[in-house]
Tab-separated table of C-alpha atoms and ligand atoms in Angstrom:
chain	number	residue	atom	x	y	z
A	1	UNK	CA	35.234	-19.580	-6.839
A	2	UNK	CA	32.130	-19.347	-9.427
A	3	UNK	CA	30.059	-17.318	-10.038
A	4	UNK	CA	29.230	-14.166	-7.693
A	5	UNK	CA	25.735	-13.865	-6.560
A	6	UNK	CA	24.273	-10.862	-4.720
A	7	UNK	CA	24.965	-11.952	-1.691
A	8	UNK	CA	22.938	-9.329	0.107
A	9	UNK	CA	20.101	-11.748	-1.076
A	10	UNK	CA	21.028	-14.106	2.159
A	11	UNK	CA	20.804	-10.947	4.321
A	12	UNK	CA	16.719	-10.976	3.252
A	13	UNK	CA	14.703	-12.587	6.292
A	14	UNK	CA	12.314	-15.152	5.035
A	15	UNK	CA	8.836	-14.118	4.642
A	16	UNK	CA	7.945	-15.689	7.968
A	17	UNK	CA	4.752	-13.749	9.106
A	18	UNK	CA	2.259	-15.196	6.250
A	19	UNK	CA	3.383	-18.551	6.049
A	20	UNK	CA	3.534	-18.805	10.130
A	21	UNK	CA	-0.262	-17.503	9.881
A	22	UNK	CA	-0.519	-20.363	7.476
A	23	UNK	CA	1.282	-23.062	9.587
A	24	UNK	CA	-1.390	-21.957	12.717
A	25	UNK	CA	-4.237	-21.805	10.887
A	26	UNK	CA	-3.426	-25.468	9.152
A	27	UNK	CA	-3.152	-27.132	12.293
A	28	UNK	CA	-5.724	-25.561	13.978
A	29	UNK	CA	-8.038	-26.935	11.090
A	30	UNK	CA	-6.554	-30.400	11.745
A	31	UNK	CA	-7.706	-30.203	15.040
A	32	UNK	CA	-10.886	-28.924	14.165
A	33	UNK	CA	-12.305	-30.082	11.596
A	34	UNK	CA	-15.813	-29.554	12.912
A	35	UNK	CA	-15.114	-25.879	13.145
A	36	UNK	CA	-13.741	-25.450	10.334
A	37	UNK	CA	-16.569	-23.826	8.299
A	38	UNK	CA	-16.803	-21.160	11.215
A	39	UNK	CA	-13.256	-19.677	10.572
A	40	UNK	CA	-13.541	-15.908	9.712
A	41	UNK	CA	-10.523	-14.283	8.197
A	42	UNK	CA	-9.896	-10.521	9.563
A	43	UNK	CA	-6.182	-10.559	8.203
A	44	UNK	CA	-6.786	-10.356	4.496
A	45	UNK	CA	-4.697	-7.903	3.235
A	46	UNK	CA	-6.273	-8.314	-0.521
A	47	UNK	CA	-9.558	-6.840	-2.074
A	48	UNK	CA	-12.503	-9.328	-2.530
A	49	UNK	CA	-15.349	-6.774	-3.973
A	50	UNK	CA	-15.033	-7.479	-7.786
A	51	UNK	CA	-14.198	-5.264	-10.908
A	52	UNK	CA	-16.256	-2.505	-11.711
A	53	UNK	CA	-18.939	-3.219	-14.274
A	54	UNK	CA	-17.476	-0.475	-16.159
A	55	UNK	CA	-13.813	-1.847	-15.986
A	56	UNK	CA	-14.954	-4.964	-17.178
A	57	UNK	CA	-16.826	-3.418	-20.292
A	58	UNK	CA	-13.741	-1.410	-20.926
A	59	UNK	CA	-11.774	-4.863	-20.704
A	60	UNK	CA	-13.633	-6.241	-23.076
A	61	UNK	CA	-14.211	-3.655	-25.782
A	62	UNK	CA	-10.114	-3.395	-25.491
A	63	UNK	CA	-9.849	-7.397	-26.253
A	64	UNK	CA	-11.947	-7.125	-29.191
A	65	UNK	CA	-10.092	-3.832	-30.818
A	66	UNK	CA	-6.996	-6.154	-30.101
A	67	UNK	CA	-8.473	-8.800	-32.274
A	68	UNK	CA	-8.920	-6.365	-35.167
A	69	UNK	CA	-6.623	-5.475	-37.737
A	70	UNK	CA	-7.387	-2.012	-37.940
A	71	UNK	CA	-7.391	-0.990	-34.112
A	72	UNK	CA	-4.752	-3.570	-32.842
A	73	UNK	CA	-2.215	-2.100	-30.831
A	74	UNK	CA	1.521	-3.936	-30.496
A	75	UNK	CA	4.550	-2.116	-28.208
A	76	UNK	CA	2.944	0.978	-26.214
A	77	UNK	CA	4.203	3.924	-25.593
A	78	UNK	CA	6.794	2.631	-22.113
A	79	UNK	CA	5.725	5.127	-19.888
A	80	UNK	CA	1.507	4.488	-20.520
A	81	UNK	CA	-0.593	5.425	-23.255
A	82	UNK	CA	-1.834	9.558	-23.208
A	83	UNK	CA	-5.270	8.695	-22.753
A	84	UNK	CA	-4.362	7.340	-18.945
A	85	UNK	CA	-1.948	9.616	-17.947
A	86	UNK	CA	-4.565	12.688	-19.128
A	87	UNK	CA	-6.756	10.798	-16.693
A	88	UNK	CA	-4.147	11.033	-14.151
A	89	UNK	CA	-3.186	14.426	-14.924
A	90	UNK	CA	-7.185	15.353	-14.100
A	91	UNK	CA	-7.533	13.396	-11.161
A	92	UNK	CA	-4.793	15.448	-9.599
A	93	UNK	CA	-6.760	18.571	-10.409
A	94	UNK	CA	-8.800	17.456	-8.016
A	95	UNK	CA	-6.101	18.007	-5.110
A	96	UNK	CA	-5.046	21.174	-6.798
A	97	UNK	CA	-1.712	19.176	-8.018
A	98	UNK	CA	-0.935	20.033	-11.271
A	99	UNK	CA	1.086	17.562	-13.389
A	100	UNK	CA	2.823	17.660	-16.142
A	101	UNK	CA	1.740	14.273	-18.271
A	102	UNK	CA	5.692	13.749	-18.723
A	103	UNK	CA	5.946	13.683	-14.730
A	104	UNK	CA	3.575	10.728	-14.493
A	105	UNK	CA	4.411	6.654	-15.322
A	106	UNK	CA	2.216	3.931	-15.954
A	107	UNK	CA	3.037	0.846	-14.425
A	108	UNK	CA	2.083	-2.938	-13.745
A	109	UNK	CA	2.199	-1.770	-9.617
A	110	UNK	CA	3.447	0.564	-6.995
A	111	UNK	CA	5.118	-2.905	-5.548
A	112	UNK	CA	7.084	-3.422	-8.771
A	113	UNK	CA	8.098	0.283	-8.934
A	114	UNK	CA	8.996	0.420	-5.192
A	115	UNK	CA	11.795	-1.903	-5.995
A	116	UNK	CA	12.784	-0.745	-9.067
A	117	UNK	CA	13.286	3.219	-7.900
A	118	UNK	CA	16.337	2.172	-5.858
A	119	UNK	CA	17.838	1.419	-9.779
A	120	UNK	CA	18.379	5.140	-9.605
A	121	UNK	CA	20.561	5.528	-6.287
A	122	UNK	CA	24.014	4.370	-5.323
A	123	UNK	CA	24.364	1.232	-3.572
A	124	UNK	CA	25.112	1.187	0.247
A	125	UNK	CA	22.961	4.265	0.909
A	126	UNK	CA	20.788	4.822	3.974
A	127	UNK	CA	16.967	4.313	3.855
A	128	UNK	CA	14.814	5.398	6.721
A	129	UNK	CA	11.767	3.607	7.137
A	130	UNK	CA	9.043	3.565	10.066
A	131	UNK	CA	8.441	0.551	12.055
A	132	UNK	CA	5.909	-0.724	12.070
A	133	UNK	CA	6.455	-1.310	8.178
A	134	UNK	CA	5.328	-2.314	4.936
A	135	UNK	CA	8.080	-5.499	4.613
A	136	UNK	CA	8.664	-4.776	0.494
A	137	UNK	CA	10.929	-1.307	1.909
A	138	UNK	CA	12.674	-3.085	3.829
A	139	UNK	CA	13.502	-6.100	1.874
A	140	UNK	CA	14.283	-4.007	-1.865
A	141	UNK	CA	16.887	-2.231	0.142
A	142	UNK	CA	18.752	-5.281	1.814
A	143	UNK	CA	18.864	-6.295	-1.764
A	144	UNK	CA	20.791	-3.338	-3.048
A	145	UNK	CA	22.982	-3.416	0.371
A	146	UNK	CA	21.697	-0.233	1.608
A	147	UNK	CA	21.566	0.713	5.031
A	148	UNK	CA	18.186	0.902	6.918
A	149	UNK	CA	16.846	2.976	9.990
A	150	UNK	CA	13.934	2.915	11.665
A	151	UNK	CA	11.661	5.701	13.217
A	152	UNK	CA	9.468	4.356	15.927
A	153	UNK	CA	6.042	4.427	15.454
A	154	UNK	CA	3.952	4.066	18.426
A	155	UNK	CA	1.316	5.540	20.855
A	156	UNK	CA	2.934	8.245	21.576
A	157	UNK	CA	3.104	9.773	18.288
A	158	UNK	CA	-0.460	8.010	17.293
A	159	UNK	CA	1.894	5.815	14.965
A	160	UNK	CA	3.021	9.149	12.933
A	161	UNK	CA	6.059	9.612	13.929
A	162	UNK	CA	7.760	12.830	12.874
A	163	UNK	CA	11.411	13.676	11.560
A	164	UNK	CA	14.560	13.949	13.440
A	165	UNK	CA	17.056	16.163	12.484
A	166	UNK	CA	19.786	14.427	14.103
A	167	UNK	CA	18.673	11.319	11.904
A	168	UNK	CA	20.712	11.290	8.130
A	169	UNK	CA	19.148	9.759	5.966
A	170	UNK	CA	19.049	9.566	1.794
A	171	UNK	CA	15.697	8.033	1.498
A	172	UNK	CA	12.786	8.151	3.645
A	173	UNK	CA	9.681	6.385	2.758
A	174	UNK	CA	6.453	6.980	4.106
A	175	UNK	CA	3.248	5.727	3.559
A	176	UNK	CA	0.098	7.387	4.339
A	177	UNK	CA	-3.306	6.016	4.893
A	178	UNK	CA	-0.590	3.774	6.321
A	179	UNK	CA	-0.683	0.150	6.191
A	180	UNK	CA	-0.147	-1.519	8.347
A	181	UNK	CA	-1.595	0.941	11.044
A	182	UNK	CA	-3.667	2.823	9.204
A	183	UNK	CA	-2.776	6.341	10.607
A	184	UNK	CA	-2.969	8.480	8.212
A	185	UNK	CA	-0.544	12.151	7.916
A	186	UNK	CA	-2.187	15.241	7.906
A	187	UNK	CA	-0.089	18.471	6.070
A	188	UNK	CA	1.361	19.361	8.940
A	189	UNK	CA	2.785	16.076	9.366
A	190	UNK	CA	3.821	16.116	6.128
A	191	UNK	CA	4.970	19.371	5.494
A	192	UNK	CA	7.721	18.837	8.352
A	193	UNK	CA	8.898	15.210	6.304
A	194	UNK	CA	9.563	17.456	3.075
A	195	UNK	CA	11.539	20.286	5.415
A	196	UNK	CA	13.635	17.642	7.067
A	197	UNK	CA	13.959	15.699	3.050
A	198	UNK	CA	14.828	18.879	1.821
A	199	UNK	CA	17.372	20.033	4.557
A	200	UNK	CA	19.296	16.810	4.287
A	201	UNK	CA	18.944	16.687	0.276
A	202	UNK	CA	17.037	13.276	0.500
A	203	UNK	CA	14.384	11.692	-1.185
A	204	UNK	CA	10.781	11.050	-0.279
A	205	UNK	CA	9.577	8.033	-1.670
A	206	UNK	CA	6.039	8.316	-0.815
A	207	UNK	CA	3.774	5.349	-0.763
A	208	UNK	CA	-0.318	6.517	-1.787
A	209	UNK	CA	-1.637	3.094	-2.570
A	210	UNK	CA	-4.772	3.748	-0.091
A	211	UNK	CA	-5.010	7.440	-0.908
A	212	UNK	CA	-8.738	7.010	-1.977
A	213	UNK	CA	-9.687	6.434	1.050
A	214	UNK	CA	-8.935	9.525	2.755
A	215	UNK	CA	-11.606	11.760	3.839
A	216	UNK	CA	-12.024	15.407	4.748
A	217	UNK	CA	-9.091	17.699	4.142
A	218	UNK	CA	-6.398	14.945	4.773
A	219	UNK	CA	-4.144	15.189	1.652
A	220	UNK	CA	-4.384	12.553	-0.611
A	221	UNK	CA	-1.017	13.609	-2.754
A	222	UNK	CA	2.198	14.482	-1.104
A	223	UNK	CA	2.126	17.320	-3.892
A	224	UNK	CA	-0.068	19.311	-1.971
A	225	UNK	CA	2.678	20.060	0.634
A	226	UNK	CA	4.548	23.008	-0.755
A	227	UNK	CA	8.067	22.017	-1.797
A	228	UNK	CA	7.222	18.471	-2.186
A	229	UNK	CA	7.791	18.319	-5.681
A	230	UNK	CA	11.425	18.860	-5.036
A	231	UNK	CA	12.006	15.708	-2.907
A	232	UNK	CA	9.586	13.244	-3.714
A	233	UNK	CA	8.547	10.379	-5.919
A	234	UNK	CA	4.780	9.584	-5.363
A	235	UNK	CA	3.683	6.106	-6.187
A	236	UNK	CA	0.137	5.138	-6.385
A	237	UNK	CA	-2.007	1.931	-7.937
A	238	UNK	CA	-5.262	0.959	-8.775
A	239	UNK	CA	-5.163	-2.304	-6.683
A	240	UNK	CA	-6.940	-1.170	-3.424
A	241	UNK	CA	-8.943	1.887	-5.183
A	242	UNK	CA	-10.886	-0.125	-8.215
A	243	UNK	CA	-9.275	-4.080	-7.377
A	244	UNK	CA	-6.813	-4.201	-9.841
A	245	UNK	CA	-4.877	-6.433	-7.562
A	246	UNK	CA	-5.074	-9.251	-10.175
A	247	UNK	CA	-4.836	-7.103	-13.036
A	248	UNK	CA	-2.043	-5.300	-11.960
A	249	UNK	CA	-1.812	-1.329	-12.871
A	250	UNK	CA	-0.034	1.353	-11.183
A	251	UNK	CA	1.382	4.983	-11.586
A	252	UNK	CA	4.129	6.732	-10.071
A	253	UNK	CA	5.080	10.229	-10.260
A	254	UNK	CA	8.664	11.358	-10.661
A	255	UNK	CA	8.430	15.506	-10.672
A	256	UNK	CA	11.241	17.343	-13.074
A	257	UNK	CA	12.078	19.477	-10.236
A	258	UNK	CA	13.685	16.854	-8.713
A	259	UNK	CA	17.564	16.973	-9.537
A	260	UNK	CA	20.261	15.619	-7.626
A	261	UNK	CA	24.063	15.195	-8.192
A	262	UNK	CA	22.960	17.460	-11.212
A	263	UNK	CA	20.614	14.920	-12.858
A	264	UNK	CA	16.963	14.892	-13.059
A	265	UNK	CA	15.933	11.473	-11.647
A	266	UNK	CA	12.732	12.200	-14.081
A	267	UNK	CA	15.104	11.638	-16.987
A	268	UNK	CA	16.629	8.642	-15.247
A	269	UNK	CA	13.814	6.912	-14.871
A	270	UNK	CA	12.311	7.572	-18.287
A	271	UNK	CA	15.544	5.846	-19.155
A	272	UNK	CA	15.544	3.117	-17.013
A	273	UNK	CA	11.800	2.373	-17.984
A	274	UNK	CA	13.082	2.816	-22.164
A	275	UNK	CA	15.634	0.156	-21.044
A	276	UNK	CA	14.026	-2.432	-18.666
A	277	UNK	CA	10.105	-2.040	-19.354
A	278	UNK	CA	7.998	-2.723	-22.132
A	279	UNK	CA	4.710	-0.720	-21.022
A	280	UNK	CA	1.315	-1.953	-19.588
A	281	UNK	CA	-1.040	-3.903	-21.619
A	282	UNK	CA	-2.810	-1.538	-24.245
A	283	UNK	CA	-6.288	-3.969	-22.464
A	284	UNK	CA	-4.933	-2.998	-18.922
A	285	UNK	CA	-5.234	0.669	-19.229
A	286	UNK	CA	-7.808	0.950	-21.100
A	287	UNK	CA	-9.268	-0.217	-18.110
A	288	UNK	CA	-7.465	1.689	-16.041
A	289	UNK	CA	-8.847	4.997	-17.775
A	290	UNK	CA	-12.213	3.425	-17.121
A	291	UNK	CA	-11.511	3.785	-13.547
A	292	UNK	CA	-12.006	7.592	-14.182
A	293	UNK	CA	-15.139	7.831	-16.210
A	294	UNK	CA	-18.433	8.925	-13.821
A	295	UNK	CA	-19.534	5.507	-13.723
A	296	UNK	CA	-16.335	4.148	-13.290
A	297	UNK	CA	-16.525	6.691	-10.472
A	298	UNK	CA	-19.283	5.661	-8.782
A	299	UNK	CA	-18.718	2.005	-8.798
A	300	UNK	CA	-15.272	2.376	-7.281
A	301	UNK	CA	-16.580	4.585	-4.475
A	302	UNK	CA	-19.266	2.114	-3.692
A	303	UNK	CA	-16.700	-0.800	-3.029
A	304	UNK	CA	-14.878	1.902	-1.005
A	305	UNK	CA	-18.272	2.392	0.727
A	306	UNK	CA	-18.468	-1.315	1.472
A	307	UNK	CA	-15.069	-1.554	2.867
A	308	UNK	CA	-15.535	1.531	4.933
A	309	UNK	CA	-18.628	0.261	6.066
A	310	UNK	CA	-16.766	-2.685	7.488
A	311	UNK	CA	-14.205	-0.224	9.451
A	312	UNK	CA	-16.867	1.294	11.174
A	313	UNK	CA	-18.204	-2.117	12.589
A	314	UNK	CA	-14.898	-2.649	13.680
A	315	UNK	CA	-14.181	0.434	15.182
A	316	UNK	CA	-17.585	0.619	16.980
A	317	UNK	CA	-16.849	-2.595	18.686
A	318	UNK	CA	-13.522	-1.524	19.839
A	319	UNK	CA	-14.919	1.543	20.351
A	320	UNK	CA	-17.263	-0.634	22.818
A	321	UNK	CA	-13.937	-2.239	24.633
A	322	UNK	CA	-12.219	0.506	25.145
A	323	UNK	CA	-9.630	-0.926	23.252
A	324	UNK	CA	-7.309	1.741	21.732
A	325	UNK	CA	-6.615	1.649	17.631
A	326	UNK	CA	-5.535	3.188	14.950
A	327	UNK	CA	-7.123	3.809	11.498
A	328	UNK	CA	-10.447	2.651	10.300
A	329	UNK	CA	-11.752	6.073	9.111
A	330	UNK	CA	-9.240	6.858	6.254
A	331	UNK	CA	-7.633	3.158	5.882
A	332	UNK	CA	-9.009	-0.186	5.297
A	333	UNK	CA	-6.884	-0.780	8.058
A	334	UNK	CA	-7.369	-1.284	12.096
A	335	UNK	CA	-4.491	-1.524	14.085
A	336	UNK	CA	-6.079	-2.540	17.341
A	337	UNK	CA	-3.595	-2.745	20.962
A	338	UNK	CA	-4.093	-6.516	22.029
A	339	UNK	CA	-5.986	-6.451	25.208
A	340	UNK	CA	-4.418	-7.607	28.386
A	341	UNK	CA	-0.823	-6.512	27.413
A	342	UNK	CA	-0.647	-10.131	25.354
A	343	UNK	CA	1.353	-9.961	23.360
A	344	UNK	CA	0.404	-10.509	19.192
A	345	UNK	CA	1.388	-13.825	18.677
A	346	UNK	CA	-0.566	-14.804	22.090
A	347	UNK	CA	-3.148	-12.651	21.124
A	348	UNK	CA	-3.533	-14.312	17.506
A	349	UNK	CA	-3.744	-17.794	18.772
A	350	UNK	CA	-6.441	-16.805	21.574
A	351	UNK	CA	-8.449	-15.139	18.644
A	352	UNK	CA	-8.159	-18.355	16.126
A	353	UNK	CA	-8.653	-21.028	19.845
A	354	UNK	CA	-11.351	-19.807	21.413
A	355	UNK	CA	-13.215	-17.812	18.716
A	356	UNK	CA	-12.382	-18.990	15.602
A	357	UNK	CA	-11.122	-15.586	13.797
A	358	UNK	CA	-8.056	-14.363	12.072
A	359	UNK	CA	-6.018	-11.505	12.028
A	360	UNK	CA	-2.600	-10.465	11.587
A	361	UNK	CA	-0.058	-10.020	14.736
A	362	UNK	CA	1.622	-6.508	14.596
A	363	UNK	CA	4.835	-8.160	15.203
A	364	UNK	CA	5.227	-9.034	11.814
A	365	UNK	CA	5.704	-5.690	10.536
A	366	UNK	CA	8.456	-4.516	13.371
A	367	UNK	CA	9.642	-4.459	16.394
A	368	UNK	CA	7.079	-2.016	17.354
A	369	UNK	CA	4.809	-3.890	16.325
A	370	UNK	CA	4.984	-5.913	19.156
A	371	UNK	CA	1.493	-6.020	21.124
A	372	UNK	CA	-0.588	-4.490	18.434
A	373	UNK	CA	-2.681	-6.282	15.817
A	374	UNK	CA	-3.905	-5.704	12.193
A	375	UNK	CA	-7.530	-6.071	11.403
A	376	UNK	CA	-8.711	-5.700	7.580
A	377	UNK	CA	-12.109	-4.319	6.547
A	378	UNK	CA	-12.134	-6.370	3.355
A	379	UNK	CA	-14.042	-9.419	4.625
A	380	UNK	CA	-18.022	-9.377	3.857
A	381	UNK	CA	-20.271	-7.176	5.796
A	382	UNK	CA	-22.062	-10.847	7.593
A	383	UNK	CA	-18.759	-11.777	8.177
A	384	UNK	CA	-17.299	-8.474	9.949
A	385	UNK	CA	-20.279	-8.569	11.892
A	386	UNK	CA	-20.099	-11.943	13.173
A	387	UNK	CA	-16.353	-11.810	13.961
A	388	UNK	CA	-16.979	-8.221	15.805
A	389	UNK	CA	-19.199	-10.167	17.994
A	390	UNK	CA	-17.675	-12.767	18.193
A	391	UNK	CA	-14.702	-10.381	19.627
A	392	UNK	CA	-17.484	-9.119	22.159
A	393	UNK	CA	-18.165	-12.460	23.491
A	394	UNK	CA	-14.539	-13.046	23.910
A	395	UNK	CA	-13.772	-9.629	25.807
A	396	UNK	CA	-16.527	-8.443	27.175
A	397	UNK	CA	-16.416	-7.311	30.129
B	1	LIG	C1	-1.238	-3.048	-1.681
B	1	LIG	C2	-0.112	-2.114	-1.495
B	1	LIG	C3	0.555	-1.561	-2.599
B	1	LIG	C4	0.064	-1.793	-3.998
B	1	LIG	O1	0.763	-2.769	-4.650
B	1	LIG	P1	0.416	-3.141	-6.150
B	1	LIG	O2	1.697	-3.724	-6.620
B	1	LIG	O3	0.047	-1.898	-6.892
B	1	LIG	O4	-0.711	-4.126	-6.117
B	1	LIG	C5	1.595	-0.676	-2.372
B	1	LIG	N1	1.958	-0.328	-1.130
B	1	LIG	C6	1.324	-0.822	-0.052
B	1	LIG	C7	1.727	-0.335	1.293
B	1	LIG	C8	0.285	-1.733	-0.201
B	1	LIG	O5	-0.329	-2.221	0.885
């Protein structure tokens, strides 16, 4: 007998993409130790530009005010301090999305949020996710013991694919500039997810972590699609947009129009965050709010700049190939089709044999994943460069 353990935790897989990239890139430096100094990595899925100047001030002057008797600050407000949620609040002006500062919650992630949502739903529900996916959807609802469908993602729907309304489903995340393909929905795209959530009285949990780098008149905020605000939680973080991956701050937005079974998840969660979560770090979001200030600004959309930059080098050389993709423009992301049908383990080890560079094999984030492959635009612009030609060399033809 004993003690009963979620057992759903032995229905996780193990986390066998990154550690098999790892194990291959290991032994290939064993092998090569001479060449070891040449290995570019195109599979980085973290940001490497530093902190914003400004953040860093704001850091600072924070640390010191905490050292001070008369401006220290102990237990925070749980769900963020006014000043960053105001910040918020005006940001979303920007998309003509207005807030209401209640609707918005400051947290240490979206990744620690995108787990912690499903607190709010029965157990043994059914989540539909897309496939190719982002493996932390997956995984949070094995863990609970929910149910999980896919919808394929693939050419033929230029890795968007689109509702079907003989699919039931109570959740249905989506996540757009998508990682890992990098396709990014337009309204119309998403206007037909929040008809189908709303017809079958599910929830959108909707995934904006690399909204800032949408371009044009691509919406950046699932609240710009009428109706949205009564299916869907929007989480967002400052780890891609200012490099907060380190310092860890996030929002997500739970609207008060969303009620089901007659309760407002808004209140739910505001009670769930009362109970399980002790706020941000006063330090944290003052940097956060940083983010926002016109230098702040500026800053952030130069390291956006540099990353961008990056995509285009990569897209130009596939561009070169002929090698279809997805992403680039709106996405750190490029989800390139391996050449030659290979498949994207073959195609990972060819890359890291014969020219020395990294990447990530679309396998490892689905099914139909199988024969793609994930570039990342958040290596330096010498390096991009040389592993772009190095790609040239390797394919040209
Ligand atoms: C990086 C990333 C996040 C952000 O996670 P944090 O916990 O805020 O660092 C969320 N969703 C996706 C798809 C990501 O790639």
């Amino acid at each position: 007998m004993g003690m009963k353990v979620n057992h759903h935790y032995q229905e996780v897989k193990e986390s066998y993409l990154f550690a098999e990239i790892s194990k291959r890139i290991r032994e290939w430096q064993e092998k090569n130790q001479d060449k070891a100094a040449q290995l570019i990595r195109m599979g980085i899925g973290d940001v490497t530009r530093p902190l914003p100047k400004e953040v860093v001030k704001a850091l600072k002057a924070a640390s010191d005010e905490m050292g001070v008797a008369e401006s220290f600050h102990g237990y925070g407000p749980e769900q963020g301090y006014d000043f960053l949620r105001e910040e918020i609040q005006s940001y979303y002006k920007k998309f003509s999305v207005q807030l209401e500062k209640e609707e918005i919650f400051i947290s240490d992630g979206a990744k620690s949020d995108l787990g912690n949502i499903l607190d709010l739903f029965d157990r043994g529900i059914t989540a539909l996710v897309t496939d190719p996916v982002y493996p932390v959807y997956v995984d949070t609802n094995i863990m609970q013991g929910n149910k999980i469908l896919y919808a394929r993602a693939g050419e033929e729907n230029g890795f968007l694919p689109m509702p079907d309304s003989s699919v039931k489903a109570d959740l249905i995340y989506l996540c757009s500039p998508n990682n890992p393909t990098g396709a990014v929905y337009d309204r119309a795209g998403l206007a037909a997810w929040v008809d189908y959530a709303r017809a079958q009285d599910a929830v959108i949990l909707f995934d904006a972590a690399y909204e800032c780098f949408v371009e044009g008149d691509l919406p950046h905020s699932i609240y710009e699609i009428p109706g949205a605000k009564e299916c869907a939680i929007e989480f967002c973080s400052f780890s891609k947009k200012a490099g907060f991956t380190g310092t860890r701050c996030g929002y997500t937005v739970v609207p008060d129009k969303l009620v089901f079974s007659g309760q407002s998840l808004r209140k739910m969660w505001l009670r769930r965050q009362t109970t399980k979560f002790n706020g941000v770090s006063y330090i944290v979001q003052k940097a956060a709010a940083a983010v926002f200030t016109e230098q702040g600004e500026k800053e952030i959309l130069e390291n956006i700049q540099y990353y961008k930059e990056n995509a285009k080098t990569i897209m130009a050389t596939l561009d070169s190939l002929g090698i279809y993709y997805t992403g680039g423009k709106n996405s750190p992301y490029v989800w390139m089709k391996c050449p030659d049908g290979m498949d994207s383990w073959s195609f990972f080890d060819k890359l890291l044999n014969e020219v020395y560079v990294v990447g990530t094999p679309g396998a490892g984030f689905g099914e139909a994943g199988e024969g793609f492959f994930r570039l990342t635009a958040f290596s330096t612009h010498e390096k991009t460069k040389e592993a772009m030609e190095r790609l040239k060399t390797l394919l040209g033809r």
